[in-house]
GROMACS .gro file of C-alpha atoms in nm:
model
  413
    1MET     CA    1 -11.514  -8.940  16.607
    2LYS     CA    2 -11.708  -8.827  16.298
    3ILE     CA    3 -11.787  -9.059  16.007
    4LEU     CA    4 -11.957  -8.975  15.676
    5HIS     CA    5 -12.163  -9.247  15.507
    6THR     CA    6 -12.244  -9.218  15.136
    7SER     CA    7 -12.306  -9.460  14.848
    8ASP     CA    8 -12.438  -9.509  14.497
    9TRP     CA    9 -12.253  -9.231  14.322
   10HIS     CA   10 -12.288  -9.401  13.981
   11ILE     CA   11 -12.019  -9.181  13.828
   12GLY     CA   12 -12.054  -9.192  13.451
   13LYS     CA   13 -12.430  -9.241  13.442
   14THR     CA   14 -12.611  -9.056  13.165
   15LEU     CA   15 -12.971  -8.939  13.151
   16TYR     CA   16 -13.140  -8.985  12.813
   17GLY     CA   17 -12.808  -8.928  12.640
   18ARG     CA   18 -12.696  -8.630  12.848
   19LYS     CA   19 -12.361  -8.669  13.022
   20ARG     CA   20 -12.362  -8.564  13.387
   21TYR     CA   21 -11.994  -8.518  13.466
   22ASN     CA   22 -12.049  -8.157  13.575
   23GLU     CA   23 -12.297  -8.278  13.838
   24PHE     CA   24 -12.064  -8.550  13.963
   25GLU     CA   25 -11.775  -8.303  13.984
   26ALA     CA   26 -11.992  -8.050  14.171
   27PHE     CA   27 -12.101  -8.318  14.418
   28LEU     CA   28 -11.745  -8.438  14.486
   29THR     CA   29 -11.628  -8.078  14.536
   30TRP     CA   30 -11.916  -8.020  14.779
   31LEU     CA   31 -11.832  -8.345  14.960
   32ILE     CA   32 -11.470  -8.236  15.012
   33GLU     CA   33 -11.592  -7.901  15.146
   34THR     CA   34 -11.833  -8.081  15.381
   35ILE     CA   35 -11.557  -8.311  15.507
   36GLU     CA   36 -11.346  -8.006  15.592
   37GLN     CA   37 -11.635  -7.810  15.743
   38GLU     CA   38 -11.747  -8.098  15.964
   39GLN     CA   39 -11.390  -8.213  16.041
   40VAL     CA   40 -11.477  -8.568  15.936
   41ASP     CA   41 -11.241  -8.845  16.045
   42ALA     CA   42 -11.356  -9.131  15.818
   43LEU     CA   43 -11.549  -9.155  15.492
   44LEU     CA   44 -11.745  -9.472  15.407
   45ILE     CA   45 -11.855  -9.530  15.047
   46ALA     CA   46 -12.096  -9.826  15.036
   47GLY     CA   47 -12.072  -9.937  14.675
   48ASP     CA   48 -12.173  -9.843  14.321
   49ILE     CA   49 -11.903  -9.582  14.286
   50PHE     CA   50 -11.929  -9.617  13.908
   51ASP     CA   51 -12.234  -9.683  13.694
   52THR     CA   52 -12.069  -9.957  13.489
   53SER     CA   53 -11.791 -10.212  13.533
   54THR     CA   54 -11.594 -10.033  13.259
   55PRO     CA   55 -11.592  -9.664  13.362
   56GLY     CA   56 -11.461  -9.414  13.110
   57ASN     CA   57 -11.154  -9.195  13.151
   58ARG     CA   58 -11.349  -8.894  13.277
   59ALA     CA   59 -11.524  -9.102  13.543
   60GLN     CA   60 -11.192  -9.247  13.660
   61GLN     CA   61 -11.034  -8.903  13.665
   62LEU     CA   62 -11.308  -8.766  13.892
   63TYR     CA   63 -11.274  -9.064  14.127
   64TYR     CA   64 -10.896  -9.057  14.168
   65ARG     CA   65 -10.876  -8.677  14.192
   66PHE     CA   66 -11.136  -8.692  14.469
   67LEU     CA   67 -10.937  -8.953  14.662
   68HIS     CA   68 -10.624  -8.742  14.627
   69ARG     CA   69 -10.807  -8.439  14.768
   70VAL     CA   70 -10.949  -8.642  15.056
   71ALA     CA   71 -10.598  -8.755  15.148
   72ALA     CA   72 -10.500  -8.391  15.192
   73SER     CA   73 -10.806  -8.312  15.406
   74SER     CA   74 -10.893  -8.367  15.773
   75CYS     CA   75 -11.028  -8.714  15.685
   76ARG     CA   76 -10.793  -8.985  15.812
   77HIS     CA   77 -10.957  -9.289  15.652
   78VAL     CA   78 -11.161  -9.379  15.345
   79VAL     CA   79 -11.328  -9.721  15.319
   80ILE     CA   80 -11.476  -9.828  14.984
   81ILE     CA   81 -11.668 -10.145  14.903
   82ALA     CA   82 -11.779 -10.264  14.561
   83GLY     CA   83 -12.145 -10.255  14.462
   84ASN     CA   84 -12.325 -10.461  14.201
   85HIS     CA   85 -12.252 -10.200  13.931
   86ASP     CA   86 -11.880 -10.192  14.007
   87SER     CA   87 -11.605 -10.412  13.871
   88PRO     CA   88 -11.444 -10.580  14.174
   89SER     CA   89 -11.118 -10.628  13.986
   90PHE     CA   90 -11.107 -10.264  13.869
   91LEU     CA   91 -11.170 -10.124  14.216
   92SER     CA   92 -10.920 -10.362  14.375
   93ALA     CA   93 -10.639 -10.312  14.123
   94PRO     CA   94 -10.479 -10.004  14.291
   95ARG     CA   95 -10.568 -10.106  14.649
   96GLU     CA   96 -10.209 -10.147  14.766
   97LEU     CA   97 -10.119  -9.805  14.627
   98LEU     CA   98 -10.430  -9.646  14.780
   99LYS     CA   99 -10.344  -9.788  15.123
  100ALA     CA  100 -10.060  -9.534  15.134
  101LEU     CA  101 -10.334  -9.268  15.133
  102ASP     CA  102 -10.533  -9.454  15.402
  103VAL     CA  103 -10.788  -9.553  15.139
  104HIS     CA  104 -10.907  -9.909  15.200
  105VAL     CA  105 -11.084 -10.092  14.917
  106THR     CA  106 -11.273 -10.422  14.937
  107GLY     CA  107 -11.376 -10.522  14.586
  108SER     CA  108 -11.454 -10.891  14.635
  109LEU     CA  109 -11.423 -11.181  14.877
  110SER     CA  110 -11.068 -11.302  14.937
  111GLY     CA  111 -11.159 -11.637  15.090
  112ASP     CA  112 -11.072 -11.519  15.441
  113PRO     CA  113 -11.350 -11.319  15.614
  114ALA     CA  114 -11.088 -11.163  15.841
  115ASP     CA  115 -10.965 -10.962  15.539
  116GLU     CA  116 -11.295 -10.770  15.548
  117VAL     CA  117 -11.234 -10.652  15.906
  118LEU     CA  118 -11.041 -10.324  15.903
  119ILE     CA  119 -10.887 -10.175  16.219
  120LEU     CA  120 -10.840  -9.802  16.169
  121HIS     CA  121 -10.596  -9.606  16.388
  122ASN     CA  122 -10.575  -9.243  16.493
  123THR     CA  123 -10.270  -9.023  16.442
  124ALA     CA  124 -10.115  -9.165  16.760
  125GLY     CA  125 -10.142  -9.518  16.625
  126VAL     CA  126 -10.423  -9.617  16.862
  127ALA     CA  127 -10.713  -9.819  16.722
  128GLU     CA  128 -11.022  -9.595  16.700
  129LEU     CA  129 -11.267  -9.774  16.468
  130ILE     CA  130 -11.337 -10.124  16.335
  131VAL     CA  131 -11.508 -10.151  15.997
  132CYS     CA  132 -11.662 -10.468  15.854
  133ALA     CA  133 -11.614 -10.383  15.485
  134ILE     CA  134 -11.836 -10.640  15.313
  135PRO     CA  135 -11.867 -10.591  14.936
  136HIS     CA  136 -12.167 -10.688  14.725
  137LEU     CA  137 -12.198 -11.065  14.764
  138ARG     CA  138 -12.250 -11.225  14.426
  139ASP     CA  139 -12.457 -11.538  14.384
  140ARG     CA  140 -12.156 -11.749  14.288
  141ASP     CA  141 -11.962 -11.623  14.594
  142ILE     CA  142 -12.207 -11.758  14.851
  143ARG     CA  143 -12.404 -12.043  14.694
  144LEU     CA  144 -12.318 -12.366  14.516
  145ALA     CA  145 -12.569 -12.443  14.242
  146GLU     CA  146 -12.713 -12.793  14.240
  147ALA     CA  147 -12.901 -12.970  13.963
  148GLY     CA  148 -13.274 -12.990  14.016
  149GLU     CA  149 -13.297 -12.744  14.305
  150SER     CA  150 -13.617 -12.542  14.328
  151MET     CA  151 -13.658 -12.166  14.345
  152GLN     CA  152 -13.735 -12.207  14.716
  153ASP     CA  153 -13.405 -12.393  14.763
  154LYS     CA  154 -13.215 -12.120  14.583
  155SER     CA  155 -13.382 -11.850  14.789
  156ARG     CA  156 -13.307 -12.028  15.116
  157LYS     CA  157 -12.943 -12.088  15.023
  158LEU     CA  158 -12.891 -11.727  14.917
  159ILE     CA  159 -13.036 -11.587  15.237
  160GLU     CA  160 -12.844 -11.838  15.450
  161GLY     CA  161 -12.521 -11.763  15.264
  162ILE     CA  162 -12.557 -11.389  15.309
  163ARG     CA  163 -12.656 -11.425  15.675
  164ASP     CA  164 -12.365 -11.661  15.747
  165HIS     CA  165 -12.111 -11.436  15.580
  166TYR     CA  166 -12.222 -11.124  15.766
  167ALA     CA  167 -12.228 -11.317  16.096
  168THR     CA  168 -11.877 -11.452  16.039
  169VAL     CA  169 -11.726 -11.113  15.956
  170ILE     CA  170 -11.905 -10.935  16.243
  171ASN     CA  171 -11.792 -11.204  16.488
  172GLN     CA  172 -11.435 -11.155  16.368
  173ALA     CA  173 -11.474 -10.783  16.438
  174ARG     CA  174 -11.606 -10.853  16.788
  175LEU     CA  175 -11.303 -11.071  16.862
  176GLN     CA  176 -11.073 -10.793  16.744
  177ARG     CA  177 -11.253 -10.540  16.962
  178ALA     CA  178 -11.234 -10.767  17.266
  179ALA     CA  179 -10.857 -10.787  17.220
  180LEU     CA  180 -10.823 -10.408  17.187
  181SER     CA  181 -11.089 -10.214  17.377
  182PRO     CA  182 -11.466 -10.254  17.430
  183ALA     CA  183 -11.502  -9.881  17.365
  184ILE     CA  184 -11.408  -9.908  16.995
  185PRO     CA  185 -11.717  -9.877  16.770
  186ILE     CA  186 -11.786 -10.140  16.505
  187ILE     CA  187 -11.940 -10.027  16.177
  188THR     CA  188 -12.068 -10.276  15.920
  189MET     CA  189 -12.079 -10.181  15.551
  190GLY     CA  190 -12.277 -10.371  15.289
  191HIS     CA  191 -12.438 -10.343  14.948
  192LEU     CA  192 -12.762 -10.538  14.922
  193PHE     CA  193 -13.144 -10.513  14.915
  194VAL     CA  194 -13.307 -10.540  15.257
  195ALA     CA  195 -13.667 -10.661  15.239
  196GLY     CA  196 -13.914 -10.377  15.270
  197GLY     CA  197 -13.672 -10.119  15.134
  198GLN     CA  198 -13.820  -9.827  14.944
  199THR     CA  199 -13.746  -9.773  14.576
  200ILE     CA  200 -13.879  -9.526  14.320
  201GLU     CA  201 -13.982  -9.589  13.959
  202GLY     CA  202 -13.696  -9.516  13.724
  203ASP     CA  203 -13.427  -9.494  13.993
  204GLY     CA  204 -13.204  -9.749  13.821
  205VAL     CA  205 -13.195  -9.995  14.112
  206ARG     CA  206 -13.175 -10.341  13.962
  207GLU     CA  207 -13.219 -10.678  14.123
  208LEU     CA  208 -12.899 -10.816  14.275
  209TYR     CA  209 -12.979 -11.185  14.244
  210VAL     CA  210 -13.226 -11.411  14.067
  211GLY     CA  211 -13.555 -11.222  14.051
  212SER     CA  212 -13.621 -11.082  14.399
  213LEU     CA  213 -13.501 -11.390  14.586
  214ALA     CA  214 -13.236 -11.224  14.796
  215HIS     CA  215 -13.426 -10.937  14.949
  216VAL     CA  216 -13.266 -11.020  15.280
  217PRO     CA  217 -13.453 -10.976  15.608
  218ALA     CA  218 -13.326 -10.706  15.843
  219SER     CA  219 -13.294 -10.977  16.108
  220ILE     CA  220 -12.961 -11.088  15.957
  221PHE     CA  221 -12.803 -10.783  16.120
  222PRO     CA  222 -12.728 -10.793  16.494
  223ALA     CA  223 -12.945 -10.554  16.695
  224ASP     CA  224 -12.646 -10.432  16.897
  225MET     CA  225 -12.436 -10.308  16.605
  226ASP     CA  226 -12.301  -9.954  16.643
  227TYR     CA  227 -12.384  -9.849  16.287
  228LEU     CA  228 -12.484 -10.020  15.960
  229ALA     CA  229 -12.382  -9.831  15.643
  230LEU     CA  230 -12.566  -9.973  15.343
  231GLY     CA  231 -12.567  -9.903  14.971
  232HIS     CA  232 -12.785 -10.007  14.675
  233LEU     CA  233 -13.119  -9.835  14.739
  234HIS     CA  234 -13.128  -9.475  14.618
  235VAL     CA  235 -13.388  -9.342  14.860
  236PRO     CA  236 -13.234  -9.232  15.194
  237GLN     CA  237 -13.398  -9.449  15.460
  238CYS     CA  238 -13.365  -9.637  15.786
  239VAL     CA  239 -13.365 -10.016  15.800
  240ASN     CA  240 -13.627 -10.167  16.028
  241ASP     CA  241 -13.692  -9.819  16.179
  242SER     CA  242 -13.346  -9.820  16.337
  243PRO     CA  243 -13.169  -9.481  16.338
  244VAL     CA  244 -12.828  -9.655  16.322
  245MET     CA  245 -12.910  -9.891  16.031
  246ARG     CA  246 -12.931  -9.683  15.715
  247TYR     CA  247 -12.917  -9.648  15.341
  248SER     CA  248 -12.755  -9.314  15.262
  249GLY     CA  249 -12.919  -9.308  14.918
  250SER     CA  250 -12.769  -9.178  14.595
  251PRO     CA  251 -12.632  -8.821  14.594
  252LEU     CA  252 -12.786  -8.738  14.256
  253PRO     CA  253 -13.132  -8.826  14.124
  254MET     CA  254 -13.077  -9.116  13.887
  255GLY     CA  255 -13.394  -9.046  13.687
  256PHE     CA  256 -13.696  -8.822  13.665
  257GLY     CA  257 -13.878  -9.045  13.912
  258GLU     CA  258 -13.641  -8.905  14.176
  259ALA     CA  259 -13.694  -8.542  14.071
  260GLY     CA  260 -13.769  -8.336  14.381
  261GLN     CA  261 -13.644  -8.604  14.621
  262GLU     CA  262 -13.419  -8.461  14.892
  263LYS     CA  263 -13.077  -8.623  14.878
  264SER     CA  264 -12.846  -8.650  15.177
  265ILE     CA  265 -12.540  -8.809  15.333
  266CYS     CA  266 -12.521  -8.947  15.688
  267LEU     CA  267 -12.293  -8.788  15.948
  268VAL     CA  268 -12.233  -9.041  16.225
  269GLU     CA  269 -12.070  -8.926  16.547
  270PHE     CA  270 -11.941  -9.136  16.836
  271ASN     CA  271 -11.855  -8.971  17.164
  272HIS     CA  272 -11.556  -9.063  17.380
  273SER     CA  273 -11.751  -9.322  17.575
  274GLY     CA  274 -11.739  -9.539  17.263
  275SER     CA  275 -11.996  -9.797  17.165
  276THR     CA  276 -12.171  -9.800  17.503
  277THR     CA  277 -12.370  -9.503  17.373
  278PRO     CA  278 -12.559  -9.521  17.043
  279ALA     CA  279 -12.418  -9.324  16.754
  280ASP     CA  280 -12.560  -8.979  16.691
  281VAL     CA  281 -12.672  -8.965  16.327
  282ARG     CA  282 -12.747  -8.643  16.140
  283LEU     CA  283 -12.847  -8.611  15.775
  284ILE     CA  284 -12.670  -8.344  15.570
  285ARG     CA  285 -12.875  -8.230  15.272
  286ILE     CA  286 -12.698  -8.241  14.936
  287PRO     CA  287 -12.756  -7.935  14.714
  288VAL     CA  288 -12.931  -7.977  14.379
  289PHE     CA  289 -12.665  -7.938  14.114
  290GLN     CA  290 -12.893  -7.990  13.813
  291PRO     CA  291 -13.271  -7.952  13.863
  292LEU     CA  292 -13.491  -8.222  13.709
  293GLU     CA  293 -13.865  -8.195  13.668
  294ARG     CA  294 -14.133  -8.428  13.538
  295ILE     CA  295 -14.433  -8.239  13.399
  296LYS     CA  296 -14.755  -8.432  13.337
  297GLY     CA  297 -15.098  -8.327  13.218
  298ASN     CA  298 -15.286  -8.172  12.928
  299TRP     CA  299 -15.140  -7.899  12.711
  300LYS     CA  300 -15.256  -7.613  12.935
  301GLU     CA  301 -15.116  -7.774  13.248
  302ILE     CA  302 -14.784  -7.846  13.079
  303SER     CA  303 -14.746  -7.505  12.916
  304ASP     CA  304 -14.848  -7.320  13.234
  305ARG     CA  305 -14.580  -7.504  13.431
  306ILE     CA  306 -14.318  -7.435  13.163
  307PHE     CA  307 -14.402  -7.063  13.164
  308ARG     CA  308 -14.369  -7.055  13.542
  309LEU     CA  309 -14.027  -7.218  13.520
  310ILE     CA  310 -13.919  -6.968  13.254
  311ALA     CA  311 -14.033  -6.681  13.478
  312GLU     CA  312 -13.821  -6.829  13.759
  313HIS     CA  313 -13.519  -6.843  13.522
  314SER     CA  314 -13.499  -7.219  13.580
  315CYS     CA  315 -13.233  -7.427  13.406
  316ALA     CA  316 -13.413  -7.757  13.473
  317TRP     CA  317 -13.400  -8.065  13.254
  318LEU     CA  318 -13.754  -8.170  13.177
  319GLU     CA  319 -13.947  -8.489  13.113
  320ILE     CA  320 -14.281  -8.411  12.950
  321ILE     CA  321 -14.567  -8.661  12.972
  322TYR     CA  322 -14.865  -8.543  12.770
  323GLU     CA  323 -15.194  -8.692  12.891
  324GLY     CA  324 -15.451  -8.463  12.733
  325ASP     CA  325 -15.746  -8.571  12.518
  326GLU     CA  326 -15.650  -8.337  12.234
  327LEU     CA  327 -15.449  -8.513  11.964
  328ILE     CA  328 -15.127  -8.313  11.919
  329THR     CA  329 -14.923  -8.457  11.636
  330ASN     CA  330 -14.648  -8.192  11.654
  331LEU     CA  331 -14.592  -8.205  12.030
  332PRO     CA  332 -14.208  -8.193  12.016
  333GLU     CA  333 -14.211  -7.888  11.787
  334ARG     CA  334 -14.469  -7.710  12.002
  335LEU     CA  335 -14.270  -7.779  12.317
  336GLN     CA  336 -13.941  -7.663  12.168
  337SER     CA  337 -14.109  -7.343  12.059
  338THR     CA  338 -14.239  -7.290  12.412
  339ILE     CA  339 -13.894  -7.317  12.575
  340GLU     CA  340 -13.714  -7.118  12.305
  341ASP     CA  341 -13.472  -6.856  12.443
  342SER     CA  342 -13.497  -7.009  12.792
  343SER     CA  343 -13.246  -7.215  12.992
  344LEU     CA  344 -13.481  -7.513  13.006
  345GLU     CA  345 -13.397  -7.833  12.822
  346ILE     CA  346 -13.636  -8.115  12.737
  347LEU     CA  347 -13.471  -8.456  12.757
  348ARG     CA  348 -13.775  -8.678  12.708
  349ILE     CA  349 -14.125  -8.643  12.564
  350LYS     CA  350 -14.392  -8.906  12.607
  351ASN     CA  351 -14.717  -8.848  12.419
  352ASN     CA  352 -14.968  -9.078  12.586
  353ARG     CA  353 -15.247  -8.960  12.353
  354ILE     CA  354 -15.059  -9.081  12.045
  355ILE     CA  355 -14.961  -9.403  12.223
  356ARG     CA  356 -15.322  -9.477  12.313
  357GLN     CA  357 -15.433  -9.418  11.954
  358ILE     CA  358 -15.169  -9.653  11.813
  359LEU     CA  359 -15.245  -9.921  12.071
  360ASP     CA  360 -15.616  -9.897  11.995
  361GLN     CA  361 -15.537  -9.960  11.629
  362THR     CA  362 -15.298 -10.249  11.690
  363GLY     CA  363 -15.476 -10.408  11.981
  364GLU     CA  364 -15.151 -10.420  12.179
  365GLY     CA  365 -15.153 -10.328  12.547
  366ASP     CA  366 -14.801 -10.192  12.597
  367THR     CA  367 -14.503 -10.041  12.421
  368LEU     CA  368 -14.155 -10.186  12.450
  369GLU     CA  369 -14.033  -9.864  12.612
  370GLU     CA  370 -14.284  -9.900  12.894
  371LEU     CA  371 -14.200 -10.263  12.976
  372SER     CA  372 -13.927 -10.395  13.203
  373VAL     CA  373 -13.710 -10.681  13.078
  374HIS     CA  374 -13.908 -10.917  13.302
  375GLU     CA  375 -14.238 -10.803  13.149
  376VAL     CA  376 -14.100 -10.848  12.797
  377PHE     CA  377 -14.009 -11.206  12.881
  378GLU     CA  378 -14.357 -11.271  13.022
  379HIS     CA  379 -14.509 -11.132  12.702
  380CYS     CA  380 -14.290 -11.369  12.499
  381LEU     CA  381 -14.414 -11.666  12.700
  382SER     CA  382 -14.772 -11.566  12.629
  383ALA     CA  383 -14.714 -11.480  12.265
  384HIS     CA  384 -14.558 -11.821  12.195
  385ALA     CA  385 -14.824 -12.009  12.392
  386ILE     CA  386 -14.569 -12.185  12.613
  387PRO     CA  387 -14.743 -12.455  12.822
  388ALA     CA  388 -14.784 -12.361  13.188
  389GLU     CA  389 -14.581 -12.660  13.307
  390GLN     CA  390 -14.278 -12.536  13.107
  391GLN     CA  391 -14.303 -12.169  13.206
  392ALA     CA  392 -14.158 -12.207  13.557
  393GLU     CA  393 -13.846 -12.380  13.426
  394LEU     CA  394 -13.799 -12.122  13.151
  395ARG     CA  395 -13.842 -11.836  13.399
  396LEU     CA  396 -13.572 -11.985  13.620
  397ALA     CA  397 -13.331 -12.028  13.327
  398TYR     CA  398 -13.402 -11.673  13.205
  399GLN     CA  399 -13.347 -11.520  13.551
  400GLU     CA  400 -13.020 -11.707  13.598
  401ILE     CA  401 -12.893 -11.585  13.260
  402LEU     CA  402 -12.992 -11.227  13.342
  403THR     CA  403 -12.823 -11.247  13.681
  404SER     CA  404 -12.507 -11.386  13.525
  405LEU     CA  405 -12.498 -11.101  13.272
  406ASN     CA  406 -12.549 -10.840  13.547
  407GLU     CA  407 -12.275 -10.991  13.761
  408ASP     CA  408 -12.016 -11.041  13.486
  409ASP     CA  409 -11.699 -10.848  13.569
  410GLY     CA  410 -11.575 -10.706  13.241
  411ARG     CA  411 -11.244 -10.613  13.406
  412ALA     CA  412 -11.162 -10.960  13.532
  413GLY     CA  413 -10.893 -11.135  13.339
   0.00000   0.00000   0.00000
């Protein structure tokens, strides 16, 4: 049996104002072709299908057209879980209709962990795969807030809640397998941040819970699981050096920090001996549908690289970071002149020489653009001379508000 594992599509995401629907459409077309070429039996999508909880019409059109095409392919099953960017209610709304296409959606917890255990059957009606489809676990789903609890208490409760939920669902799956056949593989799907996971600057990965409290240890996952299909981190990677515990990564670079990173999906194959033999995992490289490039340096280094790209007939989108000592006040005009009549497009220009000059004059150490929301809050604490004994409490309140905003489901009614 062949299974494809992918995640973090973020359909609808823009890059410095540029819409990327052509890239998303090209990826989904390629994915259908790959499913047919590899004769895939099941497709697992581990969260963050959309970039926002209120996807636009074009994003929805791409999603539903893709599912319709999958239903007509060799793929017998599709399993989708919600990520932290998705609206659980939006994803779940057509779930009964999608079941007719063998598309199984888990948007949120139902109150019964058994609902997250899916038994998938082959064309003869025989069970062939068990999937623990665990969506992104929101803070309010797994922890009861108590007055006066410390950050350490919150962290402990979050980790315990996540661990307990995964253990309960996986145990349910084991019971189901024992009643059917020990040869049936069990795959666990999840959307969360495992401690030690690799991220890249500008990749759009945001904290799931309060601060970084719920970077869960890899030890919450049983060592004997047949395969763990995770979403949330955009860099393809193994968890705890295990070849069968993986983040598939995002199919498209979410920002210029990911420019040049090789993207892939995971092809997982089980032989007929079932789960007694570890899954064979192979990465399938995703083509680059829209090249991105970050160019840094002085004017000569930047212009030389641009001229090389022009000579190669590149159609890349560029981020230019000027770091030279020469003060260039007309940098945007000079750059536009350089790429004139080419297929290159500059989406962002950052003139560090001008920034340094302004900061030297104002005495400030950062610009708002360069700061994360957490750093802005820390600057506010310092600027208003908040006493140290009050800062911890204010940080906690701020982080809880930010988490609540990130987790709000705009589709829930």
